[in-house]
C-alpha cells in the first residue's frame, strides 16, 4: 500500500512573523522556512505505518515554489521513499492544492493520504476536507491515533466532548492532530541519504489542473497591541474598573 503525504513549506514556527509595510502580505525575505509542524507529524505517522508493515511506500508531495524541494528532502530524511514537487509560482489556495492532490491520487493510486489538519501560516483547515470531497473518499480529521488492518483504518479523533473512533474503508483521507505522535529527530546520515532519493518535478498543467486564485487578499495587518495590565488593591476596585473603565459588567 502506498501512503501519500502532502507537506507545506511555511515560515518556521519559532520566527516572529512580520507584515510587509504596504500590507500586501507577510514578509518572508531572509526568513527561516521549514515544514509545517502538522505535516511533519503526518510524515512521521506514515513512516511508522511503513515500519509496522502496514505500508510499502511513502510518497511526500509539495505544491509551490522551487524551494519546496528543501521541505521534501526533509520529509525523505524522516523516511519518505520518494517525493513529488508540483512546481508553481502562483499563490495556492486550499481548493487549488486539493485539486492538485486529487490529480496525484488518480495518478499514484495510494491506499491512504495523511496530511496535517492545517498549516500554521493561513490556518485554513480546509485542504484535507476538500480533497476527500473531490476524491469521494472517506475521511477522518484531527486524528490522535491511527491503526491499519484488513483494508480498514481505525482512527481515534478528538471532538468537543472527548474522543471518538471511526472505522474507514481504504483508500481514505486522514488529517493529523498534535497528539498523534512526536516526529523523530532527523539525523545527518539520513539527510545525506535523502539527497539520493528520487524527486519528480511536475507543473500544474502536467496534471491538467488550473490553479488560478478565486480569492483576493485585500490587506494583511498585525493585531492591535494590547495595553499593559494594572494591579488593583482590592476586589471593590477591580469591580469598579470592570464596570466603569472596561464596561464589561
GROMACS .gro file of C-alpha atoms in nm:
model
  249
    1UNK     CA    1   0.000   0.000   0.000
    2UNK     CA    2   0.122   0.350  -0.088
    3UNK     CA    3   0.079   0.640   0.152
    4UNK     CA    4   0.070   0.990   0.005
    5UNK     CA    5   0.175   1.269   0.242
    6UNK     CA    6   0.136   1.634   0.136
    7UNK     CA    7   0.380   1.869   0.312
    8UNK     CA    8   0.384   2.250   0.306
    9UNK     CA    9   0.674   2.495   0.330
   10UNK     CA   10   0.590   2.764   0.585
   11UNK     CA   11   0.764   3.026   0.798
   12UNK     CA   12   0.930   2.841   1.087
   13UNK     CA   13   0.714   2.837   1.399
   14UNK     CA   14   0.995   2.994   1.604
   15UNK     CA   15   1.009   3.302   1.382
   16UNK     CA   16   0.814   3.616   1.470
   17UNK     CA   17   0.607   3.694   1.162
   18UNK     CA   18   0.638   4.046   1.018
   19UNK     CA   19   0.378   4.210   0.796
   20UNK     CA   20   0.501   4.397   0.486
   21UNK     CA   21   0.492   4.774   0.514
   22UNK     CA   22   0.242   4.801   0.229
   23UNK     CA   23   0.006   4.549   0.393
   24UNK     CA   24   0.008   4.311   0.094
   25UNK     CA   25   0.122   4.006   0.290
   26UNK     CA   26   0.379   3.854   0.523
   27UNK     CA   27   0.747   3.935   0.478
   28UNK     CA   28   0.936   3.611   0.406
   29UNK     CA   29   1.259   3.767   0.276
   30UNK     CA   30   1.558   3.616   0.457
   31UNK     CA   31   1.320   3.435   0.694
   32UNK     CA   32   1.380   3.076   0.804
   33UNK     CA   33   1.133   2.840   0.637
   34UNK     CA   34   1.055   2.484   0.744
   35UNK     CA   35   0.797   2.208   0.715
   36UNK     CA   36   0.453   2.277   0.857
   37UNK     CA   37   0.454   2.106   1.202
   38UNK     CA   38   0.126   1.921   1.142
   39UNK     CA   39   0.266   1.784   0.814
   40UNK     CA   40   0.578   1.671   0.998
   41UNK     CA   41   0.350   1.467   1.224
   42UNK     CA   42   0.180   1.326   0.914
   43UNK     CA   43   0.508   1.213   0.754
   44UNK     CA   44   0.619   1.060   1.085
   45UNK     CA   45   0.295   0.861   1.111
   46UNK     CA   46   0.326   0.738   0.753
   47UNK     CA   47   0.683   0.621   0.816
   48UNK     CA   48   0.574   0.444   1.136
   49UNK     CA   49   0.298   0.263   0.946
   50UNK     CA   50   0.555   0.151   0.691
   51UNK     CA   51   0.787   0.030   0.968
   52UNK     CA   52   0.497  -0.174   1.110
   53UNK     CA   53   0.447  -0.336   0.769
   54UNK     CA   54   0.112  -0.166   0.701
   55UNK     CA   55   0.254   0.022   0.400
   56UNK     CA   56   0.513  -0.046   0.133
   57UNK     CA   57   0.592   0.306   0.012
   58UNK     CA   58   0.566   0.661   0.147
   59UNK     CA   59   0.546   0.944  -0.109
   60UNK     CA   60   0.591   1.304   0.004
   61UNK     CA   61   0.423   1.576  -0.206
   62UNK     CA   62   0.457   1.952  -0.200
   63UNK     CA   63   0.298   2.222  -0.413
   64UNK     CA   64   0.469   2.558  -0.457
   65UNK     CA   65   0.797   2.726  -0.543
   66UNK     CA   66   1.130   2.558  -0.623
   67UNK     CA   67   1.248   2.597  -0.262
   68UNK     CA   68   0.985   2.342  -0.156
   69UNK     CA   69   1.244   2.082  -0.260
   70UNK     CA   70   1.418   2.150   0.072
   71UNK     CA   71   1.099   2.060   0.258
   72UNK     CA   72   1.064   1.742   0.054
   73UNK     CA   73   1.426   1.646   0.129
   74UNK     CA   74   1.345   1.683   0.499
   75UNK     CA   75   1.044   1.453   0.450
   76UNK     CA   76   1.267   1.195   0.280
   77UNK     CA   77   1.521   1.230   0.562
   78UNK     CA   78   1.243   1.140   0.807
   79UNK     CA   79   1.170   0.830   0.600
   80UNK     CA   80   0.969   0.902   0.285
   81UNK     CA   81   1.081   0.687  -0.009
   82UNK     CA   82   1.039   0.945  -0.286
   83UNK     CA   83   0.895   1.288  -0.347
   84UNK     CA   84   0.686   1.483  -0.597
   85UNK     CA   85   0.702   1.862  -0.634
   86UNK     CA   86   0.421   2.035  -0.819
   87UNK     CA   87   0.612   2.350  -0.902
   88UNK     CA   88   0.434   2.682  -0.946
   89UNK     CA   89   0.486   3.044  -0.851
   90UNK     CA   90   0.112   3.106  -0.818
   91UNK     CA   91  -0.029   3.173  -0.472
   92UNK     CA   92  -0.201   2.843  -0.397
   93UNK     CA   93  -0.524   2.839  -0.202
   94UNK     CA   94  -0.667   2.525  -0.035
   95UNK     CA   95  -0.902   2.438  -0.323
   96UNK     CA   96  -0.620   2.458  -0.577
   97UNK     CA   97  -0.398   2.235  -0.360
   98UNK     CA   98  -0.685   1.987  -0.315
   99UNK     CA   99  -0.732   1.971  -0.694
  100UNK     CA  100  -0.360   1.907  -0.747
  101UNK     CA  101  -0.363   1.633  -0.482
  102UNK     CA  102  -0.675   1.478  -0.638
  103UNK     CA  103  -0.487   1.456  -0.970
  104UNK     CA  104  -0.193   1.290  -0.793
  105UNK     CA  105  -0.427   1.043  -0.622
  106UNK     CA  106  -0.561   0.946  -0.965
  107UNK     CA  107  -0.203   0.902  -1.088
  108UNK     CA  108  -0.044   0.724  -0.791
  109UNK     CA  109  -0.349   0.536  -0.653
  110UNK     CA  110  -0.240   0.548  -0.286
  111UNK     CA  111  -0.422   0.343  -0.025
  112UNK     CA  112  -0.402   0.626   0.228
  113UNK     CA  113  -0.346   1.002   0.227
  114UNK     CA  114  -0.223   1.157   0.552
  115UNK     CA  115  -0.186   1.533   0.584
  116UNK     CA  116  -0.171   1.792   0.858
  117UNK     CA  117  -0.507   1.923   0.978
  118UNK     CA  118  -0.398   2.280   0.893
  119UNK     CA  119  -0.099   2.492   0.802
  120UNK     CA  120   0.035   2.739   1.055
  121UNK     CA  121   0.055   3.023   0.801
  122UNK     CA  122  -0.308   3.053   0.683
  123UNK     CA  123  -0.474   2.824   0.943
  124UNK     CA  124  -0.742   2.737   0.687
  125UNK     CA  125  -0.804   2.373   0.792
  126UNK     CA  126  -0.967   2.306   0.453
  127UNK     CA  127  -0.739   2.108   0.222
  128UNK     CA  128  -0.800   1.761   0.372
  129UNK     CA  129  -1.176   1.802   0.373
  130UNK     CA  130  -1.183   1.945   0.019
  131UNK     CA  131  -0.961   1.661  -0.105
  132UNK     CA  132  -1.192   1.400   0.048
  133UNK     CA  133  -1.489   1.561  -0.127
  134UNK     CA  134  -1.316   1.586  -0.465
  135UNK     CA  135  -1.180   1.230  -0.449
  136UNK     CA  136  -1.504   1.094  -0.298
  137UNK     CA  137  -1.310   0.915  -0.024
  138UNK     CA  138  -1.392   0.860   0.345
  139UNK     CA  139  -1.216   1.096   0.583
  140UNK     CA  140  -1.120   1.125   0.948
  141UNK     CA  141  -0.995   1.461   1.073
  142UNK     CA  142  -0.790   1.558   1.380
  143UNK     CA  143  -0.653   1.205   1.427
  144UNK     CA  144  -0.482   1.129   1.758
  145UNK     CA  145  -0.436   0.754   1.686
  146UNK     CA  146  -0.426   0.554   1.361
  147UNK     CA  147  -0.430   0.176   1.315
  148UNK     CA  148  -0.438  -0.007   0.981
  149UNK     CA  149  -0.564  -0.365   0.945
  150UNK     CA  150  -0.762  -0.577   0.695
  151UNK     CA  151  -0.816  -0.298   0.445
  152UNK     CA  152  -0.954  -0.060   0.706
  153UNK     CA  153  -0.820   0.231   0.910
  154UNK     CA  154  -0.928   0.272   1.271
  155UNK     CA  155  -0.889   0.639   1.363
  156UNK     CA  156  -0.934   0.793   1.706
  157UNK     CA  157  -1.011   1.162   1.672
  158UNK     CA  158  -1.069   1.444   1.913
  159UNK     CA  159  -1.414   1.600   1.938
  160UNK     CA  160  -1.559   1.865   2.170
  161UNK     CA  161  -1.688   1.609   2.420
  162UNK     CA  162  -1.376   1.391   2.426
  163UNK     CA  163  -1.284   1.145   2.151
  164UNK     CA  164  -1.447   0.912   1.902
  165UNK     CA  165  -1.318   0.621   1.695
  166UNK     CA  166  -1.403   0.587   1.326
  167UNK     CA  167  -1.351   0.286   1.102
  168UNK     CA  168  -1.272   0.383   0.743
  169UNK     CA  169  -1.255   0.164   0.435
  170UNK     CA  170  -0.931   0.224   0.246
  171UNK     CA  171  -0.843   0.424   0.044
  172UNK     CA  172  -0.913   0.715   0.279
  173UNK     CA  173  -0.803   1.063   0.386
  174UNK     CA  174  -0.670   1.133   0.737
  175UNK     CA  175  -0.566   1.468   0.885
  176UNK     CA  176  -0.335   1.473   1.186
  177UNK     CA  177  -0.359   1.644   1.523
  178UNK     CA  178  -0.073   1.730   1.759
  179UNK     CA  179  -0.128   1.431   1.988
  180UNK     CA  180  -0.082   1.170   1.713
  181UNK     CA  181   0.295   1.138   1.760
  182UNK     CA  182   0.621   1.321   1.818
  183UNK     CA  183   0.831   1.340   1.499
  184UNK     CA  184   1.176   1.186   1.516
  185UNK     CA  185   1.498   1.384   1.510
  186UNK     CA  186   1.644   1.395   1.160
  187UNK     CA  187   2.000   1.259   1.165
  188UNK     CA  188   2.284   1.368   0.937
  189UNK     CA  189   2.320   1.023   0.771
  190UNK     CA  190   1.951   1.027   0.679
  191UNK     CA  191   1.984   1.380   0.542
  192UNK     CA  192   2.266   1.258   0.317
  193UNK     CA  193   2.061   0.955   0.206
  194UNK     CA  194   1.767   1.183   0.124
  195UNK     CA  195   1.979   1.367  -0.134
  196UNK     CA  196   1.996   1.047  -0.341
  197UNK     CA  197   1.626   0.965  -0.328
  198UNK     CA  198   1.400   1.023  -0.628
  199UNK     CA  199   1.223   1.357  -0.664
  200UNK     CA  200   0.990   1.420  -0.958
  201UNK     CA  201   0.905   1.778  -1.057
  202UNK     CA  202   0.572   1.844  -1.229
  203UNK     CA  203   0.377   2.151  -1.334
  204UNK     CA  204   0.004   2.200  -1.262
  205UNK     CA  205  -0.053   2.183  -1.638
  206UNK     CA  206   0.101   1.833  -1.640
  207UNK     CA  207  -0.181   1.728  -1.409
  208UNK     CA  208  -0.445   1.920  -1.603
  209UNK     CA  209  -0.524   2.147  -1.309
  210UNK     CA  210  -0.597   2.520  -1.320
  211UNK     CA  211  -0.459   2.681  -1.004
  212UNK     CA  212  -0.594   3.030  -1.071
  213UNK     CA  213  -0.687   3.208  -0.748
  214UNK     CA  214  -1.055   3.280  -0.687
  215UNK     CA  215  -0.992   3.477  -0.369
  216UNK     CA  216  -0.803   3.804  -0.340
  217UNK     CA  217  -0.625   3.921  -0.026
  218UNK     CA  218  -0.716   4.286   0.023
  219UNK     CA  219  -0.499   4.364   0.322
  220UNK     CA  220  -0.283   4.197   0.586
  221UNK     CA  221  -0.236   4.372   0.919
  222UNK     CA  222  -0.094   4.292   1.260
  223UNK     CA  223  -0.334   4.254   1.553
  224UNK     CA  224  -0.364   4.568   1.769
  225UNK     CA  225  -0.112   4.588   2.051
  226UNK     CA  226  -0.253   4.505   2.390
  227UNK     CA  227  -0.233   4.773   2.656
  228UNK     CA  228  -0.042   4.695   2.974
  229UNK     CA  229  -0.234   4.548   3.266
  230UNK     CA  230  -0.267   4.708   3.606
  231UNK     CA  231  -0.273   4.582   3.964
  232UNK     CA  232  -0.567   4.666   4.187
  233UNK     CA  233  -0.556   4.675   4.567
  234UNK     CA  234  -0.888   4.502   4.635
  235UNK     CA  235  -1.197   4.340   4.485
  236UNK     CA  236  -1.404   4.657   4.506
  237UNK     CA  237  -1.156   4.843   4.288
  238UNK     CA  238  -1.150   4.551   4.042
  239UNK     CA  239  -1.529   4.555   4.011
  240UNK     CA  240  -1.524   4.931   3.965
  241UNK     CA  241  -1.264   4.908   3.688
  242UNK     CA  242  -1.455   4.632   3.508
  243UNK     CA  243  -1.779   4.830   3.534
  244UNK     CA  244  -1.665   5.186   3.462
  245UNK     CA  245  -1.347   5.152   3.256
  246UNK     CA  246  -1.374   4.822   3.070
  247UNK     CA  247  -1.756   4.831   3.071
  248UNK     CA  248  -1.782   4.452   3.067
  249UNK     CA  249  -2.022   4.424   3.363
   0.00000   0.00000   0.00000
